[in-house]
Short mmCIF file of N, CA and C and ligand atoms in Angstrom, two decimals:
data_model
loop_
_atom_site.label_atom_id
_atom_site.label_comp_id
_atom_site.label_asym_id
_atom_site.label_seq_id
_atom_site.Cartn_x
_atom_site.Cartn_y
_atom_site.Cartn_z
N UNK A 23 3.67 26.26 -15.09
CA UNK A 23 4.98 26.34 -14.96
C UNK A 23 5.73 27.64 -14.35
N UNK A 24 4.95 28.71 -14.71
CA UNK A 24 5.33 30.13 -14.46
C UNK A 24 5.34 30.31 -12.97
N UNK A 25 4.31 29.45 -12.19
CA UNK A 25 4.05 29.52 -10.87
C UNK A 25 4.99 28.98 -10.12
N UNK A 26 5.49 27.62 -10.55
CA UNK A 26 6.67 27.08 -10.13
C UNK A 26 7.85 27.66 -10.46
N UNK A 27 8.22 28.21 -11.39
CA UNK A 27 9.29 29.23 -11.40
C UNK A 27 9.48 30.46 -10.71
N UNK A 28 8.06 31.01 -10.27
CA UNK A 28 8.22 32.23 -9.21
C UNK A 28 8.43 31.67 -7.84
N UNK A 29 7.89 30.31 -7.61
CA UNK A 29 8.10 29.76 -6.22
C UNK A 29 9.87 29.54 -6.48
N UNK A 30 10.39 29.03 -7.19
CA UNK A 30 11.77 28.97 -7.05
C UNK A 30 12.20 30.39 -6.81
N UNK A 31 12.07 31.39 -7.55
CA UNK A 31 12.70 32.42 -7.58
C UNK A 31 12.60 33.04 -6.28
N UNK A 32 11.25 32.91 -5.45
CA UNK A 32 11.07 33.37 -4.42
C UNK A 32 12.00 32.69 -3.36
N UNK A 33 12.38 31.61 -3.15
CA UNK A 33 13.14 30.66 -2.49
C UNK A 33 14.76 30.92 -2.60
N UNK A 34 14.94 31.75 -3.64
CA UNK A 34 16.32 32.22 -3.91
C UNK A 34 16.96 33.33 -3.07
N UNK A 35 17.82 32.93 -2.58
CA UNK A 35 18.82 33.73 -1.50
C UNK A 35 19.69 34.74 -2.55
N UNK A 36 19.32 35.86 -2.81
CA UNK A 36 19.94 36.66 -3.79
C UNK A 36 21.25 37.15 -3.30
N UNK A 37 21.12 37.25 -1.86
CA UNK A 37 22.45 37.84 -1.05
C UNK A 37 23.85 36.80 -1.56
N UNK A 38 23.34 35.56 -1.59
CA UNK A 38 24.50 34.44 -1.36
C UNK A 38 24.81 34.14 -2.82
N UNK A 39 24.40 34.76 -3.92
CA UNK A 39 24.78 34.21 -5.37
C UNK A 39 26.15 35.31 -5.73
N UNK A 40 26.89 34.35 -6.20
CA UNK A 40 27.93 34.87 -6.57
C UNK A 40 27.89 34.92 -8.11
N UNK A 41 28.35 36.18 -8.72
CA UNK A 41 28.70 36.56 -10.12
C UNK A 41 29.56 35.95 -10.98
N UNK A 42 29.95 35.82 -12.22
CA UNK A 42 31.18 34.92 -12.78
C UNK A 42 32.22 36.01 -12.46
N UNK A 43 32.04 37.24 -11.76
CA UNK A 43 33.43 37.99 -11.47
C UNK A 43 33.76 37.76 -9.85
N UNK A 44 33.10 36.71 -9.39
CA UNK A 44 33.58 36.42 -8.11
C UNK A 44 33.21 36.81 -6.89
N UNK A 45 32.44 38.19 -7.34
CA UNK A 45 32.00 39.29 -6.09
C UNK A 45 30.49 38.41 -5.66
N UNK A 46 30.18 38.29 -4.44
CA UNK A 46 29.21 37.89 -3.99
C UNK A 46 28.39 39.28 -3.33
N UNK A 47 26.59 38.75 -3.56
CA UNK A 47 25.85 39.84 -2.77
C UNK A 47 25.92 41.26 -3.83
N UNK A 48 26.33 41.16 -4.97
CA UNK A 48 26.40 42.31 -5.69
C UNK A 48 25.20 42.51 -6.59
N UNK A 49 24.27 41.23 -6.69
CA UNK A 49 23.38 40.99 -7.79
C UNK A 49 21.85 41.94 -7.36
N UNK A 50 21.11 42.42 -8.06
CA UNK A 50 20.04 43.00 -7.89
C UNK A 50 19.06 42.72 -9.28
N UNK A 51 17.92 42.45 -8.77
CA UNK A 51 16.97 42.36 -9.98
C UNK A 51 16.77 43.33 -11.23
N UNK A 52 16.72 42.84 -12.23
CA UNK A 52 16.94 43.80 -13.42
C UNK A 52 15.91 43.38 -14.47
N UNK A 53 14.56 43.37 -14.36
CA UNK A 53 13.88 43.22 -15.16
C UNK A 53 13.81 41.63 -15.36
N UNK A 54 12.73 41.67 -16.82
CA UNK A 54 12.38 40.28 -17.13
C UNK A 54 12.65 40.16 -18.80
N UNK A 55 12.86 38.88 -19.16
CA UNK A 55 12.38 38.57 -20.47
C UNK A 55 11.63 37.44 -20.85
N UNK A 56 10.77 37.26 -21.98
CA UNK A 56 9.97 36.08 -21.98
C UNK A 56 10.63 34.97 -22.98
N UNK A 57 10.70 33.94 -22.58
CA UNK A 57 11.11 32.88 -23.25
C UNK A 57 9.78 31.74 -23.55
N UNK A 58 9.46 31.44 -24.95
CA UNK A 58 8.58 30.51 -25.09
C UNK A 58 9.25 28.98 -24.86
N UNK A 59 8.29 28.18 -24.36
CA UNK A 59 8.68 26.78 -24.29
C UNK A 59 7.71 25.75 -24.67
N UNK A 60 8.31 24.75 -25.29
CA UNK A 60 7.44 23.69 -26.10
C UNK A 60 6.96 22.41 -25.29
N UNK A 61 6.00 22.70 -24.55
CA UNK A 61 5.38 21.52 -23.54
C UNK A 61 4.35 20.83 -24.28
N UNK A 62 4.14 19.68 -23.67
CA UNK A 62 3.00 18.82 -24.17
C UNK A 62 1.51 19.36 -24.46
N UNK A 63 1.74 20.42 -23.52
CA UNK A 63 0.24 21.18 -23.37
C UNK A 63 0.08 22.35 -23.89
N UNK A 64 1.32 22.78 -24.99
CA UNK A 64 1.34 23.61 -25.68
C UNK A 64 2.49 24.54 -25.82
N UNK A 65 2.48 25.46 -26.12
CA UNK A 65 3.69 26.47 -26.07
C UNK A 65 3.28 27.65 -25.26
N UNK A 66 4.20 27.62 -24.04
CA UNK A 66 3.85 28.56 -23.11
C UNK A 66 4.95 29.65 -22.88
N UNK A 67 4.67 30.80 -22.37
CA UNK A 67 5.40 31.93 -22.25
C UNK A 67 5.94 32.22 -20.78
N UNK A 68 6.97 31.88 -20.53
CA UNK A 68 7.67 32.03 -19.09
C UNK A 68 8.38 33.22 -19.27
N UNK A 69 8.35 33.99 -17.97
CA UNK A 69 8.84 35.37 -17.61
C UNK A 69 10.18 35.06 -17.18
N UNK A 70 11.22 35.32 -17.32
CA UNK A 70 12.59 34.85 -16.78
C UNK A 70 13.17 36.21 -16.05
N UNK A 71 13.28 36.05 -14.89
CA UNK A 71 14.20 36.89 -14.31
C UNK A 71 15.47 37.26 -14.61
N UNK A 72 15.57 38.59 -14.67
CA UNK A 72 17.15 39.01 -15.01
C UNK A 72 18.06 39.50 -13.79
N UNK A 73 19.05 39.49 -13.61
CA UNK A 73 20.06 40.01 -12.50
C UNK A 73 21.04 40.91 -13.00
N UNK A 74 21.43 41.59 -12.40
CA UNK A 74 22.75 42.77 -13.03
C UNK A 74 23.37 42.87 -11.77
N UNK A 75 24.85 42.53 -11.80
CA UNK A 75 25.75 42.83 -10.89
C UNK A 75 26.21 44.05 -10.95
N UNK A 76 26.29 44.73 -9.71
CA UNK A 76 26.52 45.90 -9.12
C UNK A 76 27.92 46.30 -9.43
N UNK A 77 28.90 45.35 -9.16
CA UNK A 77 30.10 45.15 -9.21
C UNK A 77 30.78 45.55 -10.80
N UNK A 78 30.39 44.54 -11.53
CA UNK A 78 30.81 44.59 -12.93
C UNK A 78 29.73 44.88 -14.03
N UNK A 79 28.67 45.28 -13.66
CA UNK A 79 27.70 45.33 -14.79
C UNK A 79 27.39 44.23 -15.67
N UNK A 80 27.43 42.90 -15.51
CA UNK A 80 27.13 41.83 -16.26
C UNK A 80 25.80 41.47 -15.61
N UNK A 81 24.73 41.07 -16.79
CA UNK A 81 23.73 40.33 -16.65
C UNK A 81 23.60 39.28 -16.47
N UNK A 82 22.67 38.55 -15.58
CA UNK A 82 22.44 37.13 -15.68
C UNK A 82 20.97 36.78 -15.36
N UNK A 83 20.75 35.70 -15.83
CA UNK A 83 19.26 35.05 -16.05
C UNK A 83 19.17 33.87 -14.95
N UNK A 84 17.82 33.76 -14.42
CA UNK A 84 17.69 32.82 -13.37
C UNK A 84 16.87 31.46 -14.27
N UNK A 85 17.64 30.58 -14.69
CA UNK A 85 17.01 29.62 -15.13
C UNK A 85 16.89 28.43 -14.35
N UNK A 86 15.92 27.50 -14.58
CA UNK A 86 15.79 26.14 -13.90
C UNK A 86 16.52 25.45 -14.99
N UNK A 87 17.03 24.08 -14.19
CA UNK A 87 17.66 23.25 -15.05
C UNK A 87 17.12 22.64 -15.86
N UNK A 88 15.64 22.59 -16.08
CA UNK A 88 14.94 22.02 -17.13
C UNK A 88 14.98 22.98 -18.46
N UNK A 89 15.45 24.33 -18.15
CA UNK A 89 15.62 24.92 -19.19
C UNK A 89 16.72 25.26 -19.76
N UNK A 90 16.90 25.04 -21.19
CA UNK A 90 18.40 25.24 -21.72
C UNK A 90 18.15 26.87 -22.21
N UNK A 91 19.37 27.23 -22.01
CA UNK A 91 19.76 28.74 -22.65
C UNK A 91 19.58 28.72 -23.94
N UNK A 92 18.39 29.75 -24.52
CA UNK A 92 18.45 30.13 -25.92
C UNK A 92 17.55 29.02 -26.53
N UNK A 93 16.99 27.78 -25.66
CA UNK A 93 16.38 26.76 -26.64
C UNK A 93 14.53 27.00 -26.27
N UNK A 94 13.40 26.44 -27.02
CA UNK A 94 12.21 26.34 -26.59
C UNK A 94 12.11 24.72 -26.09
N UNK A 95 12.97 24.16 -26.46
CA UNK A 95 12.79 22.55 -26.11
C UNK A 95 13.22 22.46 -24.61
N UNK A 96 12.54 21.47 -23.87
CA UNK A 96 13.18 21.29 -22.22
C UNK A 96 14.08 20.41 -22.40
N UNK A 97 14.81 20.41 -21.49
CA UNK A 97 15.80 19.57 -20.96
C UNK A 97 15.92 17.96 -21.55
N UNK A 98 14.63 17.44 -20.68
CA UNK A 98 14.56 16.13 -21.07
C UNK A 98 14.28 15.87 -22.34
N UNK A 99 13.36 16.54 -23.00
CA UNK A 99 12.98 16.14 -24.55
C UNK A 99 14.26 16.45 -25.44
N UNK A 100 15.25 17.40 -25.01
CA UNK A 100 16.67 17.75 -25.78
C UNK A 100 17.47 16.70 -25.62
N UNK A 101 17.26 15.77 -24.32
CA UNK A 101 18.22 14.60 -24.27
C UNK A 101 17.53 13.33 -24.94
N UNK A 102 16.21 13.29 -24.97
CA UNK A 102 15.51 12.36 -25.94
C UNK A 102 16.07 12.21 -27.41
N UNK A 103 16.05 13.73 -27.85
CA UNK A 103 16.43 13.83 -29.27
C UNK A 103 17.48 13.15 -29.42
N UNK A 104 18.53 13.70 -28.70
CA UNK A 104 19.77 13.44 -28.87
C UNK A 104 20.32 11.77 -28.56
N UNK A 105 19.89 11.34 -27.69
CA UNK A 105 19.88 9.74 -27.33
C UNK A 105 19.11 8.89 -28.53
N UNK A 106 18.12 9.63 -29.19
CA UNK A 106 17.37 8.86 -30.35
C UNK A 106 18.10 8.21 -31.65
N UNK A 107 17.84 7.03 -31.78
CA UNK A 107 18.47 6.56 -32.48
C UNK A 107 17.57 6.11 -33.66
N UNK A 108 16.59 6.01 -33.55
CA UNK A 108 15.56 5.38 -34.68
C UNK A 108 14.12 6.55 -35.03
N UNK A 109 13.85 6.43 -36.05
CA UNK A 109 12.66 7.70 -36.35
C UNK A 109 11.65 7.10 -35.56
N UNK A 110 11.45 5.77 -35.01
CA UNK A 110 10.23 5.66 -34.16
C UNK A 110 10.54 6.25 -32.73
N UNK A 111 11.70 6.37 -32.25
CA UNK A 111 11.66 7.23 -31.03
C UNK A 111 11.48 8.52 -31.32
N UNK A 112 11.68 9.29 -32.39
CA UNK A 112 11.31 10.61 -32.54
C UNK A 112 9.88 10.50 -32.83
N UNK A 113 9.19 9.90 -33.61
CA UNK A 113 7.94 9.72 -33.80
C UNK A 113 6.99 9.66 -32.45
N UNK A 114 7.72 9.06 -31.80
CA UNK A 114 6.97 9.08 -30.40
C UNK A 114 7.08 10.02 -29.60
N UNK A 115 8.27 11.03 -29.60
CA UNK A 115 8.67 12.15 -28.85
C UNK A 115 7.62 13.18 -29.62
N UNK A 116 7.42 13.28 -30.86
CA UNK A 116 6.67 14.12 -31.48
C UNK A 116 5.10 14.00 -31.31
N UNK A 117 4.71 12.66 -30.82
CA UNK A 117 3.37 12.72 -30.46
C UNK A 117 2.98 13.26 -29.25
N UNK A 118 4.07 12.57 -28.40
CA UNK A 118 3.82 13.29 -26.90
C UNK A 118 3.84 14.90 -26.83
N UNK A 119 4.69 15.44 -27.76
CA UNK A 119 5.06 17.15 -27.59
C UNK A 119 4.87 17.28 -29.01
N UNK A 120 3.60 17.78 -29.75
CA UNK A 120 3.24 17.77 -31.13
C UNK A 120 3.94 19.22 -31.53
N UNK A 121 4.54 20.05 -30.55
CA UNK A 121 5.11 21.32 -31.13
C UNK A 121 6.54 21.10 -31.29
N UNK A 122 7.13 20.27 -31.35
CA UNK A 122 8.30 19.91 -31.51
C UNK A 122 8.39 19.25 -32.90
N UNK A 123 8.99 19.85 -33.86
CA UNK A 123 8.89 18.98 -35.17
C UNK A 123 10.43 18.96 -35.77
N UNK A 124 10.35 18.32 -36.84
CA UNK A 124 11.34 17.68 -37.45
C UNK A 124 12.78 18.60 -37.71
N UNK A 125 12.41 19.91 -37.76
CA UNK A 125 13.32 20.89 -38.10
C UNK A 125 14.09 21.10 -36.65
N UNK A 126 13.12 21.21 -35.47
CA UNK A 126 14.10 21.17 -33.86
C UNK A 126 14.90 20.05 -33.64
N UNK A 127 14.44 18.81 -34.28
CA UNK A 127 15.16 17.51 -33.86
C UNK A 127 16.50 17.68 -34.63
N UNK A 128 16.43 17.96 -36.08
CA UNK A 128 17.87 17.95 -36.79
C UNK A 128 18.49 19.21 -36.26
N UNK A 129 18.05 20.56 -35.91
CA UNK A 129 19.01 21.40 -35.21
C UNK A 129 19.60 21.13 -33.97
N UNK A 130 18.72 20.46 -33.26
CA UNK A 130 19.09 19.88 -31.82
C UNK A 130 20.38 18.83 -32.10
N UNK A 131 20.00 17.99 -32.86
CA UNK A 131 21.25 16.90 -33.33
C UNK A 131 22.55 17.61 -33.69
N UNK A 132 22.30 18.45 -34.62
CA UNK A 132 23.44 18.88 -35.48
C UNK A 132 24.25 20.19 -34.51
N UNK A 133 23.67 20.89 -33.28
CA UNK A 133 24.05 21.49 -32.68
C UNK A 133 25.20 20.83 -31.61
N UNK A 134 24.39 19.63 -30.99
CA UNK A 134 25.00 18.70 -30.27
C UNK A 134 26.45 18.27 -30.78
N UNK A 135 26.20 17.54 -31.77
CA UNK A 135 27.46 16.88 -32.60
C UNK A 135 28.53 17.99 -33.02
N UNK A 136 28.31 19.24 -33.10
CA UNK A 136 29.12 20.23 -33.37
C UNK A 136 29.73 20.96 -32.04
N UNK A 137 29.06 21.13 -31.07
CA UNK A 137 29.55 21.67 -29.96
C UNK A 137 29.77 20.87 -28.65
N UNK A 138 29.13 19.80 -28.53
CA UNK A 138 28.79 19.01 -27.41
C UNK A 138 29.45 17.75 -27.38
N UNK A 139 29.32 17.00 -28.52
CA UNK A 139 29.60 15.49 -28.31
C UNK A 139 31.01 15.08 -27.80
N UNK A 140 32.12 15.84 -28.57
CA UNK A 140 33.52 15.31 -28.28
C UNK A 140 33.69 15.73 -26.65
N UNK A 141 33.11 17.06 -26.43
CA UNK A 141 33.53 17.62 -25.17
C UNK A 141 32.94 16.63 -24.07
N UNK A 142 31.86 16.29 -24.24
CA UNK A 142 31.22 15.13 -23.34
C UNK A 142 32.20 13.84 -23.00
N UNK A 143 32.57 13.34 -24.28
CA UNK A 143 33.10 11.92 -24.39
C UNK A 143 34.64 12.15 -23.65
N UNK A 144 35.09 13.40 -23.77
CA UNK A 144 36.48 13.62 -23.23
C UNK A 144 36.77 13.66 -21.91
N UNK A 145 35.20 13.91 -21.13
CA UNK A 145 35.19 13.84 -19.69
C UNK A 145 34.21 12.75 -19.33
N UNK A 146 33.73 12.06 -20.09
CA UNK A 146 33.13 10.76 -19.89
C UNK A 146 31.79 10.81 -19.18
N UNK A 147 31.23 12.21 -19.65
CA UNK A 147 29.95 12.48 -19.13
C UNK A 147 28.74 11.70 -19.82
N UNK A 148 27.77 11.47 -19.04
CA UNK A 148 26.52 10.69 -19.43
C UNK A 148 25.47 11.69 -19.75
N UNK A 149 24.59 10.97 -20.79
CA UNK A 149 23.43 11.87 -21.07
C UNK A 149 22.35 11.71 -20.28
N UNK A 150 22.41 12.24 -19.14
CA UNK A 150 21.62 11.98 -17.84
C UNK A 150 21.24 13.22 -17.09
N UNK A 151 20.33 13.20 -16.00
CA UNK A 151 19.93 14.38 -15.43
C UNK A 151 21.27 14.91 -14.95
N UNK A 152 22.56 14.44 -14.60
CA UNK A 152 23.58 14.96 -14.40
C UNK A 152 24.51 15.89 -15.00
N UNK A 153 23.86 15.85 -16.34
CA UNK A 153 24.65 16.65 -17.30
C UNK A 153 24.65 17.96 -17.03
N UNK A 154 23.52 18.76 -16.53
CA UNK A 154 23.51 20.29 -16.21
C UNK A 154 24.82 20.70 -15.23
N UNK A 155 24.92 19.71 -14.10
CA UNK A 155 25.88 19.86 -12.98
C UNK A 155 27.51 19.56 -13.77
N UNK A 156 27.27 18.78 -14.59
CA UNK A 156 28.66 18.28 -15.06
C UNK A 156 29.25 19.47 -16.24
N UNK A 157 28.13 19.84 -16.67
CA UNK A 157 28.74 21.13 -17.76
C UNK A 157 29.27 22.06 -17.11
N UNK A 158 28.90 22.65 -15.77
CA UNK A 158 29.25 23.71 -15.01
C UNK A 158 30.55 23.31 -14.50
N UNK A 159 30.49 22.11 -14.01
CA UNK A 159 31.86 21.59 -13.12
C UNK A 159 32.90 21.57 -14.18
N UNK A 160 32.77 21.01 -15.24
CA UNK A 160 34.04 20.44 -15.95
C UNK A 160 34.24 21.97 -17.06
N UNK A 161 33.22 22.41 -17.68
CA UNK A 161 33.48 23.71 -18.66
C UNK A 161 33.00 24.67 -18.18
N UNK A 162 32.77 25.00 -16.98
CA UNK A 162 32.39 26.54 -16.62
C UNK A 162 31.26 27.01 -17.30
N UNK A 163 30.32 26.47 -18.02
CA UNK A 163 29.04 26.74 -18.93
C UNK A 163 27.93 25.80 -18.87
N UNK A 164 26.69 26.14 -19.06
CA UNK A 164 25.64 25.69 -19.27
C UNK A 164 25.47 24.73 -20.37
N UNK A 165 24.87 23.61 -20.29
CA UNK A 165 24.75 22.89 -21.44
C UNK A 165 23.65 23.44 -22.52
ZN1 ZN B 218 30.04 40.78 -11.33
#
């Protein structure tokens, strides 16, 4: 996963990125932070690249769409949890990814219903792979 992340980072044209202050070409690499990710192969530590805008001093992180900010659970597992209606669905998910436990599941379901459910319904946004793009487009923030 780190290798894939690094390859994506190498392919990134930093000069073409626009900061949330709307200035382009002012981002510089600004250290790393680590994020633990719960995968079926175990808990992996990923080094996440940070950027700083020389114009406004805001910092940003380079995340792939499979990573949800502040979460250790990957995007597709989070969607499976939100979409699950039965304990059987959840049991299957926790068998496939044993690092995901019942407290992760209840936290994700609670956060979704508190912060996202009505918002997504209001724009008729589906719980599928278009979700990350749709949230940026409609709400100017990442899911
Ligand atoms: Zn900026």
